[in-house]
GROMACS .gro file of C-alpha atoms in nm:
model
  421
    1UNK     CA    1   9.065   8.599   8.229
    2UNK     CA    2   8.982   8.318   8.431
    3UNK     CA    3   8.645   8.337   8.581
    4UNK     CA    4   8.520   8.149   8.890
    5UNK     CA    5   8.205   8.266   8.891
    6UNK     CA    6   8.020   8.068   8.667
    7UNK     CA    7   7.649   7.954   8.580
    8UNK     CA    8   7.570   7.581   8.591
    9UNK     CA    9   7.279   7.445   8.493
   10UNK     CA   10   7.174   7.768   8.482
   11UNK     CA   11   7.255   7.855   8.866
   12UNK     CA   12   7.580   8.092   8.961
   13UNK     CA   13   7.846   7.880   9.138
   14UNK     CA   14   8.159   8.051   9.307
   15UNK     CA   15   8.407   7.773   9.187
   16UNK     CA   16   8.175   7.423   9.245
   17UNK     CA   17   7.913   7.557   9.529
   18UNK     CA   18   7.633   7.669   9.419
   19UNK     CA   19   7.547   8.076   9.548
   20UNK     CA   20   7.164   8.025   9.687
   21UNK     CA   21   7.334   7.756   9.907
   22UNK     CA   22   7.560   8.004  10.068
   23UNK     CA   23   7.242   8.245  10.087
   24UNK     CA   24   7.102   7.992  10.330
   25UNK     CA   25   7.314   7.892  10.517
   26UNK     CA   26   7.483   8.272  10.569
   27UNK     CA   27   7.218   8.510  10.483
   28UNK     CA   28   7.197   8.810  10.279
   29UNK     CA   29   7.345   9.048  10.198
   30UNK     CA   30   7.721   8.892  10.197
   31UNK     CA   31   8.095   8.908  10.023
   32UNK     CA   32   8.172   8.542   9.846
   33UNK     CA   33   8.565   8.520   9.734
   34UNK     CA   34   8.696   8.234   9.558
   35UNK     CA   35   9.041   8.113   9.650
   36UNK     CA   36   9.120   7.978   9.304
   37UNK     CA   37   9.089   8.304   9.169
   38UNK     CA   38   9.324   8.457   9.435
   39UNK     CA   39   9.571   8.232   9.337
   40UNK     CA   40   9.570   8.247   8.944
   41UNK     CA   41   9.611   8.617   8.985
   42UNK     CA   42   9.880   8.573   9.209
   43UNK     CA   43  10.081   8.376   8.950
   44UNK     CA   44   9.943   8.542   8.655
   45UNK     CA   45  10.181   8.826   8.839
   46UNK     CA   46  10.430   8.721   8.894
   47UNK     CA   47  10.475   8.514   8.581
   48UNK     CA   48  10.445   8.865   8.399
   49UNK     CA   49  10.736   8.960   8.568
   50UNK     CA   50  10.940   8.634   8.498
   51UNK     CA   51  11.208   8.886   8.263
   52UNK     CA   52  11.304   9.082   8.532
   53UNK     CA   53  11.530   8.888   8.731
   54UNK     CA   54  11.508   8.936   9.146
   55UNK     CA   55  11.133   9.050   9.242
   56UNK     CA   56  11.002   9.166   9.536
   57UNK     CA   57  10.600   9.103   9.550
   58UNK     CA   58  10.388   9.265   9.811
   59UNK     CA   59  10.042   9.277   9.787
   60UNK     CA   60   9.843   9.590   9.890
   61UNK     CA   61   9.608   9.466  10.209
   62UNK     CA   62   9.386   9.761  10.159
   63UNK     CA   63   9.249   9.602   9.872
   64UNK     CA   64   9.126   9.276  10.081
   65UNK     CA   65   9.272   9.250  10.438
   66UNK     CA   66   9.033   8.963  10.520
   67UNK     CA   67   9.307   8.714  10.707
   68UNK     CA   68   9.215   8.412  10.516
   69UNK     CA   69   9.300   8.593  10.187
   70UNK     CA   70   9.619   8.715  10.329
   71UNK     CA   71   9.651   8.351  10.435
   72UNK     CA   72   9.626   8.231  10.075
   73UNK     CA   73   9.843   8.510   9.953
   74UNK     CA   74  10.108   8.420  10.175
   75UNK     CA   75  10.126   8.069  10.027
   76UNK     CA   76  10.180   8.198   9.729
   77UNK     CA   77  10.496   8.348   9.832
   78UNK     CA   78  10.381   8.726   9.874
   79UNK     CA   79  10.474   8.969  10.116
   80UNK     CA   80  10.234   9.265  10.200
   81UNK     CA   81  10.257   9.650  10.121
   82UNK     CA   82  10.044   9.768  10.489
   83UNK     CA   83   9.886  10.141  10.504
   84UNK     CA   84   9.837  10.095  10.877
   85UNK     CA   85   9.942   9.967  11.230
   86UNK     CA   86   9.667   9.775  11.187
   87UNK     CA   87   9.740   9.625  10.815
   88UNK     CA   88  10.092   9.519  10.948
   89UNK     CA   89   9.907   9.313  11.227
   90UNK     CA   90   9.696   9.189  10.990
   91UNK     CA   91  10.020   9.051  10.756
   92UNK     CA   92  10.187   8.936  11.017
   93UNK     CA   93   9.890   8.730  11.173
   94UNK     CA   94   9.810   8.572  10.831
   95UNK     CA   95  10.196   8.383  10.834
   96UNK     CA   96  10.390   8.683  10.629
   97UNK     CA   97  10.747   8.756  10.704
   98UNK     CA   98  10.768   9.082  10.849
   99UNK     CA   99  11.107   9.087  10.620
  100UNK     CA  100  10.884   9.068  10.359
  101UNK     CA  101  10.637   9.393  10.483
  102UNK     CA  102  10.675   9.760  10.285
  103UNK     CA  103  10.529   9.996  10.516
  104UNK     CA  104  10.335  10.247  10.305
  105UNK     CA  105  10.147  10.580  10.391
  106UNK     CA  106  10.126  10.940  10.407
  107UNK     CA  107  10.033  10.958  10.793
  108UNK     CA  108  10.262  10.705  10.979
  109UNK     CA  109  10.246  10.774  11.324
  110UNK     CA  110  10.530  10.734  11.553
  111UNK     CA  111  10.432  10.451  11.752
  112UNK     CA  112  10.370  10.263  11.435
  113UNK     CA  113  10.708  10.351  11.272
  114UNK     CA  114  10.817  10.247  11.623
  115UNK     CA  115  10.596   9.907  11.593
  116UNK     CA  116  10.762   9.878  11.233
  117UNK     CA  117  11.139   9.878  11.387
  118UNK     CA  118  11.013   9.637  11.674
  119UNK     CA  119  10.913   9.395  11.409
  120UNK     CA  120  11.186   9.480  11.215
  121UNK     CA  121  10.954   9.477  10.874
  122UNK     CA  122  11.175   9.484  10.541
  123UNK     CA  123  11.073   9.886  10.446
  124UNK     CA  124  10.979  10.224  10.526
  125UNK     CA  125  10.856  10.407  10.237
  126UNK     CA  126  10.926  10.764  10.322
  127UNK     CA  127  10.677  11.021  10.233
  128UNK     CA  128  10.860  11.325  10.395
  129UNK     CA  129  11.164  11.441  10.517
  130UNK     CA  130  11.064  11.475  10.888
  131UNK     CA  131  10.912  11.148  10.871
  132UNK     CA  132  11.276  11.022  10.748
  133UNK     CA  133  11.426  11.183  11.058
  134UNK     CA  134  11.224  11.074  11.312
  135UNK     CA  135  11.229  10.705  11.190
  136UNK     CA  136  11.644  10.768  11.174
  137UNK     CA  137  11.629  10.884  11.551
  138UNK     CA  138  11.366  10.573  11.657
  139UNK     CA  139  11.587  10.314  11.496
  140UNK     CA  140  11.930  10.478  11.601
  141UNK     CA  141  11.762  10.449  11.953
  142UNK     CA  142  11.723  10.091  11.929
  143UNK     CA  143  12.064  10.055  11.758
  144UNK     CA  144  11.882   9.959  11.407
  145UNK     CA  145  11.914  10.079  11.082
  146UNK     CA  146  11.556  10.154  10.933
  147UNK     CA  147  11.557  10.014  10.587
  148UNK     CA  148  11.399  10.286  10.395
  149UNK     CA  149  11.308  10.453  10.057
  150UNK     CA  150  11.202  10.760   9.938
  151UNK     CA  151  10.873  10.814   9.802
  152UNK     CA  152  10.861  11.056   9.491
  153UNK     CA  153  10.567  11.245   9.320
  154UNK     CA  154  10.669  11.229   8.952
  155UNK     CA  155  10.403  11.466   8.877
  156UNK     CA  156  10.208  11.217   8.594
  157UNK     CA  157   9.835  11.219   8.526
  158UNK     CA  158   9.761  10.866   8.585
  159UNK     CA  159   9.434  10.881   8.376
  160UNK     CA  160   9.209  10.748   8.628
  161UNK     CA  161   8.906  10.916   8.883
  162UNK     CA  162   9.050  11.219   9.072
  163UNK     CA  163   9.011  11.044   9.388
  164UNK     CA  164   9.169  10.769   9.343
  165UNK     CA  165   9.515  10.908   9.105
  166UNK     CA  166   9.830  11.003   9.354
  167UNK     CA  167  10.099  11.093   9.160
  168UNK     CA  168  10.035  11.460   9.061
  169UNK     CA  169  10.192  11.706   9.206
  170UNK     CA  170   9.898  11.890   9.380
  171UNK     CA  171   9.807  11.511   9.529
  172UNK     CA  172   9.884  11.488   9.904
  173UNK     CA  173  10.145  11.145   9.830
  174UNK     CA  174  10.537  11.166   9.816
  175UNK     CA  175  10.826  11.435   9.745
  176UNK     CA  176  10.821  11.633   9.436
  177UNK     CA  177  11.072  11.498   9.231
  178UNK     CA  178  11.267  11.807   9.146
  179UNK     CA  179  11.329  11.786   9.578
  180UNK     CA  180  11.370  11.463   9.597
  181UNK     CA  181  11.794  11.439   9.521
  182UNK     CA  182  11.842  11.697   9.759
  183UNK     CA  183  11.584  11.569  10.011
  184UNK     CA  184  11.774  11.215   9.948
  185UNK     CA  185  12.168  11.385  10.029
  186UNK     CA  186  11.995  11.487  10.315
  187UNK     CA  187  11.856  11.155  10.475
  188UNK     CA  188  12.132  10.911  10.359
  189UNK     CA  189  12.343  11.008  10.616
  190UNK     CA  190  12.171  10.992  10.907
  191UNK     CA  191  12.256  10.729  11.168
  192UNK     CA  192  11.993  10.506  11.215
  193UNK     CA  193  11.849  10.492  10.848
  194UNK     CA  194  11.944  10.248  10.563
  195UNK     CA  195  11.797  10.439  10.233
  196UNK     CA  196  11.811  10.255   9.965
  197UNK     CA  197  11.644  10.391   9.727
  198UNK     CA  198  11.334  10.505   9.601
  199UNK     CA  199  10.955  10.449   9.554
  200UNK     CA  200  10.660  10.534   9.325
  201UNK     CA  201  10.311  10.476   9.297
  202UNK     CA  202  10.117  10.703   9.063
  203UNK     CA  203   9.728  10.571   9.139
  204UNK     CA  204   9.444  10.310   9.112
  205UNK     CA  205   9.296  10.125   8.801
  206UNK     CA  206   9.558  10.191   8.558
  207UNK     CA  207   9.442  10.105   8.228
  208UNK     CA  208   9.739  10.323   7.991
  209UNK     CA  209  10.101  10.188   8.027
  210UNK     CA  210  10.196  10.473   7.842
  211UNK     CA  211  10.143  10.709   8.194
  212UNK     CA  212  10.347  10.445   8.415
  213UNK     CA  213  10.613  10.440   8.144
  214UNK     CA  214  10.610  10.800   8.182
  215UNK     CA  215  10.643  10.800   8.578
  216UNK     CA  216  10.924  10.500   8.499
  217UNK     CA  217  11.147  10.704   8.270
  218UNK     CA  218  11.140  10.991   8.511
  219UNK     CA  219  11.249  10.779   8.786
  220UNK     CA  220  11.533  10.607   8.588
  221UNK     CA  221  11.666  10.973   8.547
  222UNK     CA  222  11.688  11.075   8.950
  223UNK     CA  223  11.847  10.681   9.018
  224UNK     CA  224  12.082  10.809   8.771
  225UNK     CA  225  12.149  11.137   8.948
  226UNK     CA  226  12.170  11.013   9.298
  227UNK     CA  227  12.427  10.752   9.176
  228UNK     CA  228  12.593  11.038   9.021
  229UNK     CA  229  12.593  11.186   9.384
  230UNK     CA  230  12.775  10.900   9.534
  231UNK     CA  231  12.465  10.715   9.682
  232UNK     CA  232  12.381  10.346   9.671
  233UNK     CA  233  12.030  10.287   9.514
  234UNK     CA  234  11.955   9.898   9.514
  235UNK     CA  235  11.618   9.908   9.523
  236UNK     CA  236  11.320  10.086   9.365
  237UNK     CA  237  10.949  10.011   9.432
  238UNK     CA  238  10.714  10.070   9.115
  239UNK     CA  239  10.415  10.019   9.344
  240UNK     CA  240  10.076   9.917   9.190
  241UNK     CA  241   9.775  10.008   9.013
  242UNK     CA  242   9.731   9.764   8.746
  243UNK     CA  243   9.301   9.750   8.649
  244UNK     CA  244   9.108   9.510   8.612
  245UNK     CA  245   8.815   9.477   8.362
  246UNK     CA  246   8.432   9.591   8.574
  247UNK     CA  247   8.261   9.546   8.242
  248UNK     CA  248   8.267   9.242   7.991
  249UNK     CA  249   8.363   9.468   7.737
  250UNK     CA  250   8.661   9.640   7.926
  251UNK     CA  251   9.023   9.596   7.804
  252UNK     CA  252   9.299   9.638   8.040
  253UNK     CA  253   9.672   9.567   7.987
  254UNK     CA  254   9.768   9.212   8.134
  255UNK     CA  255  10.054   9.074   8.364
  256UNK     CA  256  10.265   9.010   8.075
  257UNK     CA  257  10.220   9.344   7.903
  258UNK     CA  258  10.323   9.547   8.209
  259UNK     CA  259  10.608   9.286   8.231
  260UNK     CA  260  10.731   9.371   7.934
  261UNK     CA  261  10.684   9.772   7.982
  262UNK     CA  262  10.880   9.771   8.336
  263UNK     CA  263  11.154   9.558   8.150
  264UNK     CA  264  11.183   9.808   7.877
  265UNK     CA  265  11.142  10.118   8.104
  266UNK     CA  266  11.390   9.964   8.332
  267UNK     CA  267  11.645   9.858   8.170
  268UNK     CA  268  12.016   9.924   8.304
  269UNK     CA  269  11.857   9.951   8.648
  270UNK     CA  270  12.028   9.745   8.790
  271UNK     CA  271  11.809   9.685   9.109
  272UNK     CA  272  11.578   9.520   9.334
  273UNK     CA  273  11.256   9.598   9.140
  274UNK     CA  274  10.977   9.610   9.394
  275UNK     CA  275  10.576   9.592   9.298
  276UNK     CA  276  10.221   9.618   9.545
  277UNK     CA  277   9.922   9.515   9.313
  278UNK     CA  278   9.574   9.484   9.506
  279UNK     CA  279   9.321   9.579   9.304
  280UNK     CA  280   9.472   9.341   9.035
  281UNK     CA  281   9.482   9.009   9.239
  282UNK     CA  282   9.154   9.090   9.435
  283UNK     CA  283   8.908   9.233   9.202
  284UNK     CA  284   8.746   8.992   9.039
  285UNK     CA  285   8.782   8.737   9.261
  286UNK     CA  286   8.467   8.782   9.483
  287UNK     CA  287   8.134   8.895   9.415
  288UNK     CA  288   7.826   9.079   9.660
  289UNK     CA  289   7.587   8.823   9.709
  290UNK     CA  290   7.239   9.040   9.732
  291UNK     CA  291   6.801   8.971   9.751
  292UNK     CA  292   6.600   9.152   9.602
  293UNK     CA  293   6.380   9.310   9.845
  294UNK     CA  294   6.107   9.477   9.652
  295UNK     CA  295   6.102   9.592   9.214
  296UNK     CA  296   5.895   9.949   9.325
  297UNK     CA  297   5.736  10.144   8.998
  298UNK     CA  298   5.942  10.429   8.864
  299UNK     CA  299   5.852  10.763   8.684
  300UNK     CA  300   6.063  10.630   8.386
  301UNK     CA  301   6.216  10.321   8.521
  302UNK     CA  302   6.132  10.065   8.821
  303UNK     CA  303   6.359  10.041   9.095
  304UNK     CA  304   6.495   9.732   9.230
  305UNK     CA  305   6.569   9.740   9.591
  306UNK     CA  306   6.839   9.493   9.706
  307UNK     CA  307   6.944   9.450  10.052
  308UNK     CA  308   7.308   9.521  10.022
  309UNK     CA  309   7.330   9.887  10.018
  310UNK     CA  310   7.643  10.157   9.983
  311UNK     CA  311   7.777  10.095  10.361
  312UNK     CA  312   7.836   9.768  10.241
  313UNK     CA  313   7.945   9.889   9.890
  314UNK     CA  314   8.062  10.200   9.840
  315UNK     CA  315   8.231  10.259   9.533
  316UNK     CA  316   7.965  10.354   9.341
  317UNK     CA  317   7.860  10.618   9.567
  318UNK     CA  318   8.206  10.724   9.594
  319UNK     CA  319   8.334  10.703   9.221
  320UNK     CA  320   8.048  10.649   9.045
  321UNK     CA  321   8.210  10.308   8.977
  322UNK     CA  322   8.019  10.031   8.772
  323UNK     CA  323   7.979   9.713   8.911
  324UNK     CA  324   7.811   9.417   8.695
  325UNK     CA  325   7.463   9.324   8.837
  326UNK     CA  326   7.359   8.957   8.736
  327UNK     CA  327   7.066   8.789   8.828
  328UNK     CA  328   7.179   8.421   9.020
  329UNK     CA  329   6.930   8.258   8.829
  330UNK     CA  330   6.810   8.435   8.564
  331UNK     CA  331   6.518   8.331   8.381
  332UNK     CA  332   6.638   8.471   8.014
  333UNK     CA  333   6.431   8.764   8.037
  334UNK     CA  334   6.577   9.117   8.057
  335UNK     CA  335   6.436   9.458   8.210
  336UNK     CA  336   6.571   9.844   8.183
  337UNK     CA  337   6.567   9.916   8.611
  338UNK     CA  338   6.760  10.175   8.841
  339UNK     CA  339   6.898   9.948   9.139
  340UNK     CA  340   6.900  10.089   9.506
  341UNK     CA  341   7.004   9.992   9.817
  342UNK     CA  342   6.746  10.075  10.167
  343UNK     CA  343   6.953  10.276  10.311
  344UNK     CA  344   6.826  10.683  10.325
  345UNK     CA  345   7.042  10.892  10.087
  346UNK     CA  346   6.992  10.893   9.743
  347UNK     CA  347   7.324  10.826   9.655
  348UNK     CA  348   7.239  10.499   9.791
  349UNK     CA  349   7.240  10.393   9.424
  350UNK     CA  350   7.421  10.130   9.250
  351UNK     CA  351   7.300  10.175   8.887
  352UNK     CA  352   7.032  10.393   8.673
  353UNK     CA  353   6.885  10.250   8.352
  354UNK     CA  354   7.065   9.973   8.356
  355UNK     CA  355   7.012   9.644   8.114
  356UNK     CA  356   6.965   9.350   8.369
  357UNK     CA  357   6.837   9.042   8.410
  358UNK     CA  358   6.484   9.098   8.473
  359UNK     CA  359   6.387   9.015   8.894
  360UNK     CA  360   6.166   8.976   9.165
  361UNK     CA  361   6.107   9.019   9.501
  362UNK     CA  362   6.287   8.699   9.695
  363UNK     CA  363   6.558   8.626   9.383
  364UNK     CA  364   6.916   8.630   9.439
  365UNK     CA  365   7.190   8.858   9.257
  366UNK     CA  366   7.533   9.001   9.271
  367UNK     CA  367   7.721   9.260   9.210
  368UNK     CA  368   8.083   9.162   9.032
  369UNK     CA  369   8.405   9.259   9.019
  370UNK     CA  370   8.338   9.324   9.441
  371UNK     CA  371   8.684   9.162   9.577
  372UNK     CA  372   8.886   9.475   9.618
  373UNK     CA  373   8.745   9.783   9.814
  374UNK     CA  374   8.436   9.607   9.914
  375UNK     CA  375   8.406   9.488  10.248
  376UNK     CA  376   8.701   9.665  10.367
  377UNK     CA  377   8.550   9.986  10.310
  378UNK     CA  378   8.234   9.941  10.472
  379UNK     CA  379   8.030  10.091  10.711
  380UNK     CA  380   7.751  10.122  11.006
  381UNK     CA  381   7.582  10.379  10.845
  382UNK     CA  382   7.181  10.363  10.916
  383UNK     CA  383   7.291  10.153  11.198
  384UNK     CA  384   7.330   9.869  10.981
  385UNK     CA  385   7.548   9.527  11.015
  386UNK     CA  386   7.885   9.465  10.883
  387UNK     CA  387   7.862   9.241  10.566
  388UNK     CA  388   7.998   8.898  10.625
  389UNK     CA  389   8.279   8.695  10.401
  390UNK     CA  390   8.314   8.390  10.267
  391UNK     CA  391   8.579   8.215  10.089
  392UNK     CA  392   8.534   7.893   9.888
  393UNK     CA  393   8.754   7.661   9.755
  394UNK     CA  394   8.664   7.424   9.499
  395UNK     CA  395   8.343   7.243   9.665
  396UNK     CA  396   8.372   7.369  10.013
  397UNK     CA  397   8.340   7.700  10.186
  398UNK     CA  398   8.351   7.868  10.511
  399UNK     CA  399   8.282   8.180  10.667
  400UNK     CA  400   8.613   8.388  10.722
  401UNK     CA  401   8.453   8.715  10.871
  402UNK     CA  402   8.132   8.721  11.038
  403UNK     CA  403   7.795   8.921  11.004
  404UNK     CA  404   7.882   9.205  11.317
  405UNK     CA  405   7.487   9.278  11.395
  406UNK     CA  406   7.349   9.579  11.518
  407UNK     CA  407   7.306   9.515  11.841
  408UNK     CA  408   7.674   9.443  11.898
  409UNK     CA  409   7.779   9.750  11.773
  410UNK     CA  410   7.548   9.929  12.002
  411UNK     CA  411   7.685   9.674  12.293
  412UNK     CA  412   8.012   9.889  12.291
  413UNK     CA  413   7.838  10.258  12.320
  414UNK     CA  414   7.806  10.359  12.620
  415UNK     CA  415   7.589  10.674  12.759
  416UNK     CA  416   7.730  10.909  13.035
  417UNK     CA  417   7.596  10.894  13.393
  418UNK     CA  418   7.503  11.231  13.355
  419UNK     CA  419   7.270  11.135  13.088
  420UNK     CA  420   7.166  10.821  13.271
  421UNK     CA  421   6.795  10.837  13.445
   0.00000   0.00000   0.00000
């Protein structure tokens, strides 16, 4: 794995700037992404897939919707799988085709299906039947085909945290699949819909191939029944997933290796093979840039109190997910510490008895692996600030989202006259 975040001369750099001089000139606490990174994940992609034949890459903006990401992602030739009326504003800002869009999502309204068909984005990915209709009678009103697919819950274990797996059957995602041939007959001949095939996306942080194979095989068998049943499937969209190592010692399966599984499971297809990795290109490509505000005694271990806290990071207080802590310049001494953030929950925690680089009050750190489902998923909680971005590339760097203070998210409260003295 290529890794931009290196120490030189015994000082983290993102790429070639050094992170205490994006400290000062930004501020703590703060998201640093570097482009390089963004694209050798990009390719590293798509060169797994190289076997397949005709691809269709789109990557998942939930992971990272920052625009200058998008921007960089969109040079490298991918489209964007969007959750959101919002998302597909976002990919269409950044330069993306909207031919090149794959509307996702269990909850599409119908002004956004509307503002999908207005754009006229490359794919609706169906998640129920009524949804199917009502996009056939939106796009029939415009004289438009919707292109569309069917999403299907293959009912596989995908072997990650509960929260984050979607293709079991009690999970709120897709059709069953034992519906989904009727469900199909049923759609395909509505004016005003294009189906053309079908979709699959079984969760997050995949690290068995074994369980997508699985899903795969499952879906090979209903393409083969609803060609049996006269319809035209020319597409299928495998979705995403793919993990990415949080720990030095983690081993995940790479590009290649999934190449090589979708070519085997696919085989015979004879499709458009569609894929949506976020996690994957994002992950490791930024880090949480964090001070240490105080190291306060413990009853067994001392805290360390950093100013980045779970609004701004939340997966370990969702998932209890690990995230690397490294000192930025660490003095080659270690120290067994839990690490907190200020805000007033005590699940405001990012790690308990953890080995670490041993701190003080006024050093630097981060928090890896913090490029996907960091900033995106933050919060004002406490009434704090919204974490600014930064991307760098190669010696330079520039703010690409900016610190939203307190004060101007209590600028756009307002209090009733009634209450008003």
């Amino acid at each position: 794995m290529t890794n931009s975040f290196d120490y030189q001369n015994n000082i983290l750099h993102c790429e070639d700037v050094a992170l205490p001089a994006i400290a000062a000139a930004v501020g703590t606490p703060v998201y640093v992404y570097s482009t390089a990174y963004f694209r050798h994940q990009a390719r590293a992609f798509r060169d797994g897939l190289k076997s397949l034949g005709k691809v269709h890459l789109a990557y998942a903006i939930k992971a990272n919707p920052n625009l200058a990401v998008l921007r960089v992602l969109a040079d490298e030739g991918y489209g964007a799988d969007v959750v959101s009326g919002g998302e597909m504003a976002r990919a269409l800002a950044a330069g993306m085709a909207p031919g090149d869009i794959v509307f996702s999502g269990v909850g599409k309204t119908r002004a956004e299906l509307s503002k999908g068909l207005d754009e006229r984005i490359g794919q609706f990915n169906l998640e129920l039947e009524e949804e199917g209709v009502v996009l056939a009678q939106l796009a029939a009103a415009r004289g438009m085909r919707a292109p569309a697919v069917l999403r299907v819950n293959p009912d596989v274990d995908a072997g990650t945290h509960a929260k984050i797996s979607t293709g079991k059957a009690d999970n709120k995602f897709g059709v069953p699949i034992d519906q989904a041939a009727a469900m199909f007959g049923r759609l395909a001949p509505l004016d005003g819909i294009d189906l053309k095939g079908v979709a699959i996306h079984i969760g997050s942080q995949l690290s068995d191939l074994s369980r997508l194979e699985e899903a795969f095989a499952k879906i090979g068998r209903l393409v083969a029944d609803l060609r049996g049943a006269g319809h035209r499937i020319t597409r299928v969209d495998l979705g995403g997933g793919l993990g990415v190592p949080y720990r030095e010692s983690d081993v995940l399966p790479s590009p290649a290796d999934y190449g090589a599984m979708v070519a085997r499971a696919t085989e015979g297809w004879d499709v458009e093979l569609m894929f949506e990795p976020g996690r994957l290109i994002a992950g490791n490509a930024g880090v949480l840039l964090t001070e240490i505000i105080w190291v306060k005694p413990g009853v067994n271990d001392p805290y360390v109190i950093v100013d980045a806290a779970m609004n701004d990071l939340a997966r370990p207080a969702l998932y209890d997910a690990w995230h690397d802590f490294a000192a930025v310049e660490p003095s080659g001494t270690r120290m067994r510490a839990n690490i907190a953030g200020p805000v007033c929950e005590s699940g405001d925690t990012f790690a308990m008895g953890r080995d670490i680089d041993a701190v003080k009050s006024g050093d630097l750190a981060v928090f890896r692996t913090a490029g996907a489902y960091g900033a995106t998923m933050a919060s004002t909680y406490n009434s704090r600030g919204l974490v600014p971005e930064v991307l760098v590339d190669g010696d330079r760097f520039a703010v690409v989202a900016d610190r939203i203070q307190p004060e101007t998210i209590l600028a756009a409260e307002r209090v009733p006259e009634w209450l008003t003295r």
